[in-house]
Coordinates of C-alpha atoms in Angstrom, one line a residue:
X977 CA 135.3 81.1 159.5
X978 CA 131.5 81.5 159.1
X979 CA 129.3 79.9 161.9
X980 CA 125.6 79.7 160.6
X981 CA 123.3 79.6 163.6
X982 CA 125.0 76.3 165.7
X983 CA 124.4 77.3 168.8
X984 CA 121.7 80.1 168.8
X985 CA 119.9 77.7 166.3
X986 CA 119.1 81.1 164.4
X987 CA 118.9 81.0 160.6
X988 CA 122.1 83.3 159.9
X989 CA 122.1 82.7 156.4
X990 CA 119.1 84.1 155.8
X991 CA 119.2 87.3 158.5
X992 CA 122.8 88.0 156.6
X993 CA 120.7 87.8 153.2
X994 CA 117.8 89.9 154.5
X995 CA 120.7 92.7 155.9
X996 CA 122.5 92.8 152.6
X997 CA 119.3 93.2 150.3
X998 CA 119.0 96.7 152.5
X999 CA 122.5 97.7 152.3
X1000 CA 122.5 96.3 148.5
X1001 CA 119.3 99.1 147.8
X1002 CA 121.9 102.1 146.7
X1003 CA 123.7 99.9 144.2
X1004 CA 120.6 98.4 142.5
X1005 CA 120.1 102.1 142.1
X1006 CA 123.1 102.5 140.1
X1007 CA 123.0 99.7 138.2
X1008 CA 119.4 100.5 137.0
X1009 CA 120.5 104.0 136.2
X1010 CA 123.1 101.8 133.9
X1011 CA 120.7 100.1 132.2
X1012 CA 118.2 103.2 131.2
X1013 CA 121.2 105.0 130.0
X1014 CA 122.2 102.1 127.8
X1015 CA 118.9 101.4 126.3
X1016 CA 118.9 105.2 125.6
X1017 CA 122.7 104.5 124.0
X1018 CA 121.0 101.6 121.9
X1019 CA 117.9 103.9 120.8
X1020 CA 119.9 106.9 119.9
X1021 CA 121.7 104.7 117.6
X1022 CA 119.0 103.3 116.4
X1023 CA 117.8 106.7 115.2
X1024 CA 121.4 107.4 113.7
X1025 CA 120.8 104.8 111.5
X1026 CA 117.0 105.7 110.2
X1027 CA 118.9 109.2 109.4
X1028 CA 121.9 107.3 107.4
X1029 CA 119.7 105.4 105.5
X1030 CA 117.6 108.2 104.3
X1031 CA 121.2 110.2 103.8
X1032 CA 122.3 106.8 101.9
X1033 CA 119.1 106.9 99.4
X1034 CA 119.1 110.8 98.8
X1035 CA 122.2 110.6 97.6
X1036 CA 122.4 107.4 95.5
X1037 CA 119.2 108.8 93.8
X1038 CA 118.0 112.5 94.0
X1039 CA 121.8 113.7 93.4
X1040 CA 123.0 111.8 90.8
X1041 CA 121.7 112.8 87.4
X1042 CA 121.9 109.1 85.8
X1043 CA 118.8 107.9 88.5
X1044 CA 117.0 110.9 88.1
X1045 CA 117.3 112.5 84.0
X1046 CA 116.9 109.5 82.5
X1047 CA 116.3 108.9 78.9
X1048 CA 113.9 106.8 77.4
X1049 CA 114.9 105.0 74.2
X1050 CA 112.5 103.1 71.5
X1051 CA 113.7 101.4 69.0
X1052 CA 110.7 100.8 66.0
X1053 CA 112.5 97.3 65.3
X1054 CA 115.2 95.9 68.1
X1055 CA 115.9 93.1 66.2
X1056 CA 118.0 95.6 64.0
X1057 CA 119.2 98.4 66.2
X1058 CA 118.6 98.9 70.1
X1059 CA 119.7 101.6 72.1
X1060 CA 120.3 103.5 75.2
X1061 CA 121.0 107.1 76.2
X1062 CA 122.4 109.1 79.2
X1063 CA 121.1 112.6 80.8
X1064 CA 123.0 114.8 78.3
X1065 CA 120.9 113.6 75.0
X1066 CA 118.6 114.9 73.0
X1067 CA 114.9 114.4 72.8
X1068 CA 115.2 113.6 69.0
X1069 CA 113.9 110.5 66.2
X1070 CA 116.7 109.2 64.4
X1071 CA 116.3 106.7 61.7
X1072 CA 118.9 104.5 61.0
X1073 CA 119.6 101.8 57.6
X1074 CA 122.2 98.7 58.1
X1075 CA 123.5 97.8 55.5
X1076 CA 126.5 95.8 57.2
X1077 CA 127.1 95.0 60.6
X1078 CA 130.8 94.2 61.9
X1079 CA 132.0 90.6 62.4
X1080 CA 135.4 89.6 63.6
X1081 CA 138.6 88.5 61.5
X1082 CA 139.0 84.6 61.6
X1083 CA 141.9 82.3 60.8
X1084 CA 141.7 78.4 60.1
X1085 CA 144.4 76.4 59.6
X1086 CA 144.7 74.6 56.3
X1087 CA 145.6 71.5 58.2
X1088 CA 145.5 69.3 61.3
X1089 CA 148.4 70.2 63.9
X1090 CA 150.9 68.6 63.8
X1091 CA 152.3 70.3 67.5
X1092 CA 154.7 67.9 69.2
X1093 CA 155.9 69.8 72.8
X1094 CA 159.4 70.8 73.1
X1095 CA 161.5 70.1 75.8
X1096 CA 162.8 73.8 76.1
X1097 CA 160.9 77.0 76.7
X1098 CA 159.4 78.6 73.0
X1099 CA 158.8 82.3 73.1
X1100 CA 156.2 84.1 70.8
X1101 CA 156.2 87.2 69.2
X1102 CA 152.8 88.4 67.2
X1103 CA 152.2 91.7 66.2
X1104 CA 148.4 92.4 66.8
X1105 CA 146.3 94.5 64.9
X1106 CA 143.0 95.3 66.3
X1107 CA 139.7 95.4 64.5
X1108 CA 139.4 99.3 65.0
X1109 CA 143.4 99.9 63.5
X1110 CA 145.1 100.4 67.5
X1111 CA 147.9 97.7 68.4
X1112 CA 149.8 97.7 71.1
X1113 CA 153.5 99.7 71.2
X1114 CA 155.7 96.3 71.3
X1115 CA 154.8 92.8 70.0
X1116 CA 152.5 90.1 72.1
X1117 CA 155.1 88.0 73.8
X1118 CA 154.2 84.7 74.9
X1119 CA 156.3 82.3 76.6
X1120 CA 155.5 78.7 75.9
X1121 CA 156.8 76.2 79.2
X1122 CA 158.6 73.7 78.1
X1123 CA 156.6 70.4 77.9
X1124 CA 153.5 71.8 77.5
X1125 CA 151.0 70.1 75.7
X1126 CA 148.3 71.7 73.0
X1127 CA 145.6 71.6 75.1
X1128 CA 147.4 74.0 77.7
X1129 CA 149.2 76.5 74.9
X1130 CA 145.4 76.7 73.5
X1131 CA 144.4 77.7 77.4
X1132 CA 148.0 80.2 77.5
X1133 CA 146.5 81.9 74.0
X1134 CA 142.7 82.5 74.6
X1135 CA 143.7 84.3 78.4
X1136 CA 145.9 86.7 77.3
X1137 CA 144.2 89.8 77.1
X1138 CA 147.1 92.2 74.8
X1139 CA 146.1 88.9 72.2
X1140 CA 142.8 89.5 72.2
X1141 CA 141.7 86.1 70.5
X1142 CA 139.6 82.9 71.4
X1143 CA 141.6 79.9 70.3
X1144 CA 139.8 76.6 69.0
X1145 CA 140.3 72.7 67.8
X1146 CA 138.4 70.8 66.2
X1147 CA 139.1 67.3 67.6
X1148 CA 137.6 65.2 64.6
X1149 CA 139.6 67.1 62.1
X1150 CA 142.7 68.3 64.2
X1151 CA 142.4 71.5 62.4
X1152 CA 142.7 75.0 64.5
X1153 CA 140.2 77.9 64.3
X1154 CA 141.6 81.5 65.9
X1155 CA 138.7 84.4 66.4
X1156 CA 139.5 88.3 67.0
X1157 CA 137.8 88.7 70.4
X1158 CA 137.0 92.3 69.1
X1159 CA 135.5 93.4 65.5
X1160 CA 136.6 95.2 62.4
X1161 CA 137.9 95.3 59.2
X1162 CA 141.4 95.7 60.7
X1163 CA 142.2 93.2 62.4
X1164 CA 145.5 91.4 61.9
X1165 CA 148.0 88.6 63.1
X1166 CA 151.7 89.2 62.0
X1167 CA 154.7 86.8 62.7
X1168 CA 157.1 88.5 64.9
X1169 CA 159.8 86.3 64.2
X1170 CA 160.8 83.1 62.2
X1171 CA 160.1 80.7 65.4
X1172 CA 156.3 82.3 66.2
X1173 CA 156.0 81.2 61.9
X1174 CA 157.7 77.9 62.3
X1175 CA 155.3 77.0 65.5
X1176 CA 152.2 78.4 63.9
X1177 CA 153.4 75.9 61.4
X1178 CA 152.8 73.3 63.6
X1179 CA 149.6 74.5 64.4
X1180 CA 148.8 73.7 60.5
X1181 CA 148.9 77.2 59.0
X1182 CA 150.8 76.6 56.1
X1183 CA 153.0 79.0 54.3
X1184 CA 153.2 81.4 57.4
X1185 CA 156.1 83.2 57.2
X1186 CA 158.2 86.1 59.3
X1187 CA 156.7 89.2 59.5
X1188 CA 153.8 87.9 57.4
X1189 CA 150.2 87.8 58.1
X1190 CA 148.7 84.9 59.7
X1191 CA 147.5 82.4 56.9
X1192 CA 143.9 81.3 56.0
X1193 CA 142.2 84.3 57.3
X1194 CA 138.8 85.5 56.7
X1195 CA 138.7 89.8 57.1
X1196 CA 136.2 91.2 59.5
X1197 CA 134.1 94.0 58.4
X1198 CA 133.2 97.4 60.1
X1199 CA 129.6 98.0 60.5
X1200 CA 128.4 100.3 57.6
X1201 CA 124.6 102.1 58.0
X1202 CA 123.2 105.1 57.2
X1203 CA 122.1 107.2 60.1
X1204 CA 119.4 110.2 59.1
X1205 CA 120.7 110.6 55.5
X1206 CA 124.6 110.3 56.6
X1207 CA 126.3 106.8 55.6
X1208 CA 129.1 106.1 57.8
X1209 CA 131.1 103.2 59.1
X1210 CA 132.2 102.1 62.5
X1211 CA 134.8 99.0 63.6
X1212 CA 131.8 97.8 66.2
X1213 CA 128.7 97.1 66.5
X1214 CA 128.2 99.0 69.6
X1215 CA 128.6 102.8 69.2
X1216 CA 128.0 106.0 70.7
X1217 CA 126.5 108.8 68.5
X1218 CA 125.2 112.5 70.8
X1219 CA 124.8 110.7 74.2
X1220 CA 122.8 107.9 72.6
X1221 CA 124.8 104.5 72.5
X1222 CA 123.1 102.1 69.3
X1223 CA 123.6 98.1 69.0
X1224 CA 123.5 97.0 65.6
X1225 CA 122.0 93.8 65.8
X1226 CA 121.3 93.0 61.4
X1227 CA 120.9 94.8 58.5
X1228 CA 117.2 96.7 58.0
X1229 CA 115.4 99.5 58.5
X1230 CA 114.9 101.1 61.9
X1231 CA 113.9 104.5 63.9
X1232 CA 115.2 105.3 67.4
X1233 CA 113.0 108.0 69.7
X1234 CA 114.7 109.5 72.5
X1235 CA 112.2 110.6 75.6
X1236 CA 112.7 111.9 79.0
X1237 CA 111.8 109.1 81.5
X1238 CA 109.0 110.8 83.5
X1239 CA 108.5 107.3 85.3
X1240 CA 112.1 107.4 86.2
X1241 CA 112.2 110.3 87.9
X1242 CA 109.1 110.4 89.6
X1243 CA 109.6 107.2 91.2
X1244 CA 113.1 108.4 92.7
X1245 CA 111.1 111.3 93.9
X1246 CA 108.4 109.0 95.2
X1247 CA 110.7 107.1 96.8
X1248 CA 112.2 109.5 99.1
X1249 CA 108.9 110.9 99.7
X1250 CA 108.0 107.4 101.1
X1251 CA 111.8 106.8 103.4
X1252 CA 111.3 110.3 104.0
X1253 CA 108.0 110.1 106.0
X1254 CA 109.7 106.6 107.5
X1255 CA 112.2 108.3 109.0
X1256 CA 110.2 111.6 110.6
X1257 CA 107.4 108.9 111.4
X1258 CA 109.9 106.8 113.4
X1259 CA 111.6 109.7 115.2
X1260 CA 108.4 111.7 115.9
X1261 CA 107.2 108.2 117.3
X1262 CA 110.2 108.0 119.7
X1263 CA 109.4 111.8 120.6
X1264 CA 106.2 111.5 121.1
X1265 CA 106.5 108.0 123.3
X1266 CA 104.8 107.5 126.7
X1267 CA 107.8 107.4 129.6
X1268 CA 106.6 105.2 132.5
X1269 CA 109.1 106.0 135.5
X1270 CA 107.5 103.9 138.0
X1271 CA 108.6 100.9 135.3
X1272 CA 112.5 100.8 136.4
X1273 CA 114.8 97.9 135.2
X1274 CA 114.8 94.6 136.6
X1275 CA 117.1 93.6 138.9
X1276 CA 118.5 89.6 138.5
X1277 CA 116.3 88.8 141.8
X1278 CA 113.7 90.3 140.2
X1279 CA 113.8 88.8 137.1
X1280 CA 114.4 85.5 138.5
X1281 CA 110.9 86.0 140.4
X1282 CA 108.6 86.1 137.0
X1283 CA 108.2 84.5 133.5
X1284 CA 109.5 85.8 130.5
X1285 CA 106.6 86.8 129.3
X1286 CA 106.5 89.2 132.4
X1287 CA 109.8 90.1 132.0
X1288 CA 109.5 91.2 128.3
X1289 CA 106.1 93.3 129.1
X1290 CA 107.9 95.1 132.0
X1291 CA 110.8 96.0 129.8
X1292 CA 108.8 97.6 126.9
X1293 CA 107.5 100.1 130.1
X1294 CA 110.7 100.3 131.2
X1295 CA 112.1 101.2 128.1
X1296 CA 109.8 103.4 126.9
X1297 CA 110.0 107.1 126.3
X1298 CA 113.7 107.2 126.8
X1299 CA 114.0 110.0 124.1
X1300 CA 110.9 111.7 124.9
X1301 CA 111.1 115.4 123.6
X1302 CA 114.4 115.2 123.2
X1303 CA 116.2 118.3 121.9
X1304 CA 119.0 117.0 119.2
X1305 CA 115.9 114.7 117.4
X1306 CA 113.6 117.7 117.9
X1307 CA 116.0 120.3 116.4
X1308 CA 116.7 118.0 113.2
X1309 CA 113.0 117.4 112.7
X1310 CA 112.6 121.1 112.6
X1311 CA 115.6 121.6 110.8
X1312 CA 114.5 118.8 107.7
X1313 CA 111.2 120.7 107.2
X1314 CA 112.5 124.2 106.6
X1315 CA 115.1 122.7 104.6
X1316 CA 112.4 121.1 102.7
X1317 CA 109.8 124.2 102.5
X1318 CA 112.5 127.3 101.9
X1319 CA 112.5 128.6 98.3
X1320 CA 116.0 127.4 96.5
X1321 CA 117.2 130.9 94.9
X1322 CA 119.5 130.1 92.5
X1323 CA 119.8 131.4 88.8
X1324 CA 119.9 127.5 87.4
X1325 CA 116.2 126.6 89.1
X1326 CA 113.5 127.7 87.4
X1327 CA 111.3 130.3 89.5
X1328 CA 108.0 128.5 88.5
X1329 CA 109.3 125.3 90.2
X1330 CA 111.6 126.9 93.1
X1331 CA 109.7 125.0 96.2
X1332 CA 108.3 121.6 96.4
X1333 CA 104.7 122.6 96.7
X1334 CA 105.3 123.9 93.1
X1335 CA 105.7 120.5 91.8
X1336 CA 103.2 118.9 93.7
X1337 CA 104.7 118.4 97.1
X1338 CA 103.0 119.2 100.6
X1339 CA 102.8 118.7 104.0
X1340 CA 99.8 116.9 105.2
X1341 CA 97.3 119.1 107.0
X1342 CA 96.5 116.5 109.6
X1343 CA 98.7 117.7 112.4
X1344 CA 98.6 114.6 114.2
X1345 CA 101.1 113.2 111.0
X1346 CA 103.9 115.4 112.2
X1347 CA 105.3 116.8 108.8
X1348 CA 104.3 114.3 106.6
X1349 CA 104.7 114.6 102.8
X1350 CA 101.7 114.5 100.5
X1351 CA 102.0 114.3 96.6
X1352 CA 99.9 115.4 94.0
X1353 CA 100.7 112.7 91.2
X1354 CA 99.3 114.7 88.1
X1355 CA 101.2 117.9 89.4
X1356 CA 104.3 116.6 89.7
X1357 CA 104.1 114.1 87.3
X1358 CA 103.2 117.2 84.7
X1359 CA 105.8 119.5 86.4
X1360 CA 108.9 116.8 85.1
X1361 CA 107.5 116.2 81.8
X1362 CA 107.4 120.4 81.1
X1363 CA 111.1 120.9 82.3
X1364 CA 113.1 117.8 84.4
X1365 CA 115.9 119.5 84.7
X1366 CA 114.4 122.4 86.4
X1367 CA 113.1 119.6 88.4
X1368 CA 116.8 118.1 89.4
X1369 CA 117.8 121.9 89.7
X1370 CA 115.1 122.4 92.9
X1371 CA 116.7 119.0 94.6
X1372 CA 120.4 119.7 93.4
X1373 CA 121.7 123.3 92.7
X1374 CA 124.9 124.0 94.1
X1375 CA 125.1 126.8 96.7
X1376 CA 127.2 128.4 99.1
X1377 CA 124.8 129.3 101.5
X1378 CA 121.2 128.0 102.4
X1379 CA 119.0 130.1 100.2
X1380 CA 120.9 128.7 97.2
X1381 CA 121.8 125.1 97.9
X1382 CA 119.1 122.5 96.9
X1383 CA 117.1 120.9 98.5
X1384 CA 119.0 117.4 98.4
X1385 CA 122.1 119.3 99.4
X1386 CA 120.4 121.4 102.6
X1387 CA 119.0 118.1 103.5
X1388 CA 122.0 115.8 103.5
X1389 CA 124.1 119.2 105.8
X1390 CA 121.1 118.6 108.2
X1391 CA 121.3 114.8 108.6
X1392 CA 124.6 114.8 108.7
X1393 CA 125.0 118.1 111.8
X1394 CA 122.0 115.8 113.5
X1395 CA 124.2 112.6 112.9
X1396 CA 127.4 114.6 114.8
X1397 CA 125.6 115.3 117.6
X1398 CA 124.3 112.1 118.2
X1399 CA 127.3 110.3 117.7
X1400 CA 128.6 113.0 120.1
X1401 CA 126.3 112.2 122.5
X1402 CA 125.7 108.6 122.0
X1403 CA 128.4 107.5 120.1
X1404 CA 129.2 104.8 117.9
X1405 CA 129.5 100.8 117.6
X1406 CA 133.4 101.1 117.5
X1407 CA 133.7 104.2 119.6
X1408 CA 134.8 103.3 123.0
X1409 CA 132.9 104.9 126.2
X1410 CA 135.6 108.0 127.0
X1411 CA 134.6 109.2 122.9
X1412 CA 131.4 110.3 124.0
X1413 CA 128.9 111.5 126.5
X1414 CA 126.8 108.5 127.9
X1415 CA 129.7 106.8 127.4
X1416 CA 131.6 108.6 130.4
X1417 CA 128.4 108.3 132.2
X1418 CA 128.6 104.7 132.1
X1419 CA 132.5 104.6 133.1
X1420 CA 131.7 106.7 135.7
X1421 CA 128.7 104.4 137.3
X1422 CA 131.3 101.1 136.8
X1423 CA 133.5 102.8 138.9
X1424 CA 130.9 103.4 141.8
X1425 CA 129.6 100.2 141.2
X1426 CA 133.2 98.5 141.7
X1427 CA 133.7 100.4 144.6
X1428 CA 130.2 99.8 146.1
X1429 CA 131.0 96.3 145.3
X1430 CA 133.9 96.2 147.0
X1431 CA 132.5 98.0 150.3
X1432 CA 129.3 95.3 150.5
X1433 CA 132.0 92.9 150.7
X1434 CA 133.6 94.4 153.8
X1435 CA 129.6 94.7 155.4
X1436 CA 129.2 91.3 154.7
X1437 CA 131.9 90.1 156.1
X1438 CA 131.6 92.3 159.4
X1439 CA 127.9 91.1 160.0
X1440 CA 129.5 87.5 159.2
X1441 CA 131.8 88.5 161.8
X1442 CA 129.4 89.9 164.2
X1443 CA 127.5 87.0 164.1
X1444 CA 130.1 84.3 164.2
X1445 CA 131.2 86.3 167.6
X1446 CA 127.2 86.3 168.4
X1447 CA 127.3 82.3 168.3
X1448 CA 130.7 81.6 169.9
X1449 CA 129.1 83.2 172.9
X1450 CA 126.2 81.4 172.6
X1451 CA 128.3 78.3 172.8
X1452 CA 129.7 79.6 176.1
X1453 CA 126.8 80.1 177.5
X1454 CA 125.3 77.0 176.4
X1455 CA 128.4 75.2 177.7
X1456 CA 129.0 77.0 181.2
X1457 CA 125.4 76.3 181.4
X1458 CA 126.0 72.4 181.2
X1459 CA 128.5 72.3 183.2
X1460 CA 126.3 74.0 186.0
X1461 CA 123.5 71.9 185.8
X1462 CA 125.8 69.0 185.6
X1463 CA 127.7 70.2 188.3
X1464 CA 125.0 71.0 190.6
X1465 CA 123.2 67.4 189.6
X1466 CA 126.0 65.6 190.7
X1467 CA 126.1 67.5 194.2
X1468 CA 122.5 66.0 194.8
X1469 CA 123.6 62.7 194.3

């Protein structure tokens, strides 16, 4: 039982209050070192993930030949051919005549269907041809559900994929139109048995028989052009010819010029120039940041004393400077630029492009910008026109050691060691605290903080006790007192 200043007419609350913000001191302590260590957590991460997403764009551009040795195509006249080419072709003019282009086998049904559905199951067999001469091993087999009505065997037919055919009526005329999905002049539909001809039948092809070609067809036809002298044929209209895929579109006259895409490349390059300096200029600005120790977390009393506004300007002092010089940031930084500045020996890269500076490439001289890269547009723009690949090689040879890995490839080993040993340190969203370093630093302050918890409950409750012994004397007192003075006022009487 808590007495609260009764008798001694003392505010007890209060003078408990008071005692307990002293003996409270040591475990604000803790619980601010709490707070600075997860804030540094929370900005370690934070760096983790500048250093994935420069990881994540090196390699989904300056390693993978299709962003960086790209072709450029021109066709003279796209509304006859167009075209595209990957890394591998030729810088070459090709002129190219179409004299056909391919269309796709059609059927129509001589008259309107006369399909009634059947009250059992009907299973198809057609033979397929395609337009460039494959078919599968077995027939098409198509089982009809008893009941069904046209409308859903005309759905059953187009989405079968082995079919390979878009199904049509015409609702004025009730007649039935069936397209090859694919083109070519070999295309075919053939009766597997005499009940896929008699329901055909019913679709209104008349005089289909078993193991007889679908009636009322119209052939398709392969493309036929002439491409630099050579005539040719192909089943489609899409084609790939030495790396360079053509689209016939209609017969005529047309050249195709095959270029390396200097744009292309140099804009990937560009690119990680620009996520490059980022990412140092981020890290370098967390290095580099002011620490103010006399700004230490808030406590809730604290907090509770100011506006928000005050709150959030204390906090940016308070957290500020948390990875100040710090040595696994500082290492990778160092690390990144002699990855960047080594010469790549390795018998694919060109020795007159074996550095960056050598295509255009530098570190500014302002050393205030802490590494930043600087290009020189007309240098390396020149260096990827003379040879691109030599220009891929730099970023990309493959090496068993440092001297003869490039660039790209020291660069991505670097991010990742510095990732490690963050993640080591700091961790990871879905790590749990014992995985990693400030992790157990932080287990171990909840467990003095529990326990300091605990022991400020047993001091409160002793001065609770100290004072509720304090006022039951009082009382005492006051009533020994009272009885006194009434006693001796009654003896006067």
């Amino acid at each position: 039982m808590r007495i609260g200043g009764l008798a001694s007419g003392m505010d007890i609350d209060q003078i408990v209050r008071d005692l307990m913000k002293v003996e409270r001191a040591p475990i604000d302590k803790l619980k601010q070192k709490k707070q600075i260590l997860e804030w540094q957590r929370d900005d370690y991460r934070s760096m983790n993930t500048l250093l994935q997403d420069l990881d994540s764009y090196v390699f989904n551009n300056l390693t993978l030949q299709s962003s960086m040795l790209k072709k450029k195509v021109v066709s003279s006249d796209e509304s006859v051919v167009t075209a595209t080419a990957n890394s591998s072709a030729a810088n070459i003019s090709t002129s190219l005549t179409v004299t056909e282009v391919a269309t796709s086998a059609t059927w129509v049904s001589a008259d309107a269907s006369r399909y009634t559905p059947s009250s059992t199951a009907t299973t198809l067999k057609i033979n397929v041809t395609n337009g460039d001469g494959t078919s599968p091993t077995d027939p098409v087999t198509i089982t009809i559900a008893a009941n069904s009505s046209l409308d859903a065997v005309i759905s059953q037919l187009n989405s079968n994929s082995d079919l390979g055919i878009t199904v049509f009526r015409d609702t004025r005329t009730g007649r039935i139109s069936i397209t090859k999905k694919d083109t070519g002049a070999s295309a075919s539909l053939k009766m597997g048995d005499a009940t896929t001809a008699s329901f055909f039948q019913s679709l209104g092809f008349t005089g289909v028989e078993n193991g007889a070609e679908l009636t009322g067809k119209t052939a398709g036809k392969n493309a036929q052009f002439t491409i630099n002298g050579l005539s040719t044929a192909r089943p489609t209209n899409t084609f790939t010819i030495n790396n360079v895929t053509y689209t016939l579109k209609k017969t005529g006259t047309a050249s195709v010029t095959t270029t390396n895409d200097t744009d292309a490349m140099f804009n990937v390059i560009k690119g990680f120039v620009d996520k490059y300096n980022e990412v140092i200029g981020k890290i370098n600005g967390k290095l580099s940041e002011e620490r103010y120790r006399d700004y230490l977390p808030l406590t809730d009393e604290q907090k509770e004393a100011m506006t928000e506004k005050q709150v959030e300007l204390w906090e940016q002092k308070a957290k500020s400077g948390l990875l100040r010089r710090d040595s696994i940031l500082s290492s990778g930084l160092s690390q990144m630029r002699l990855d960047l500045y080594s010469k790549v020996s390795n018998s694919p890269v060109n020795t007159n492009y074996d550095t960056l500076s050598e295509i255009g490439i530098t570190t500014s001289s302002n050393y205030l910008e802490n590494g930043k890269l600087i290009i020189d547009e007309t240098k390396l723009r020149a260096a990827i026109e003379n040879d691109p690949n030599a220009v891929y090689q730099l970023f990309n040879a493959s090496g068993s050691n440092f001297d003869t890995k490039g660039i790209a490839q020291r660069l991505r080993d670097t991010i990742k060691n510095t990732i490690g040993k963050i993640e080591k340190k700091a961790g990871k969203t879905v790590w749990t605290n014992s995985q990693f370093e400030i992790g157990k630093s932080l287990n171990d302050l909840d467990k003095r903080i529990d326990a300091f918890e605990d022991r400020l409950k047993k001091v409160e409750d002793r001065y609770w006790k100290q004072f509720s012994a304090m006022e039951k004397a009082v009382q005492r007192a006051n009533s020994q007192s009272m009885y006194l003075m009434n006693a001796f006022g009654g003896g006067a009487q």
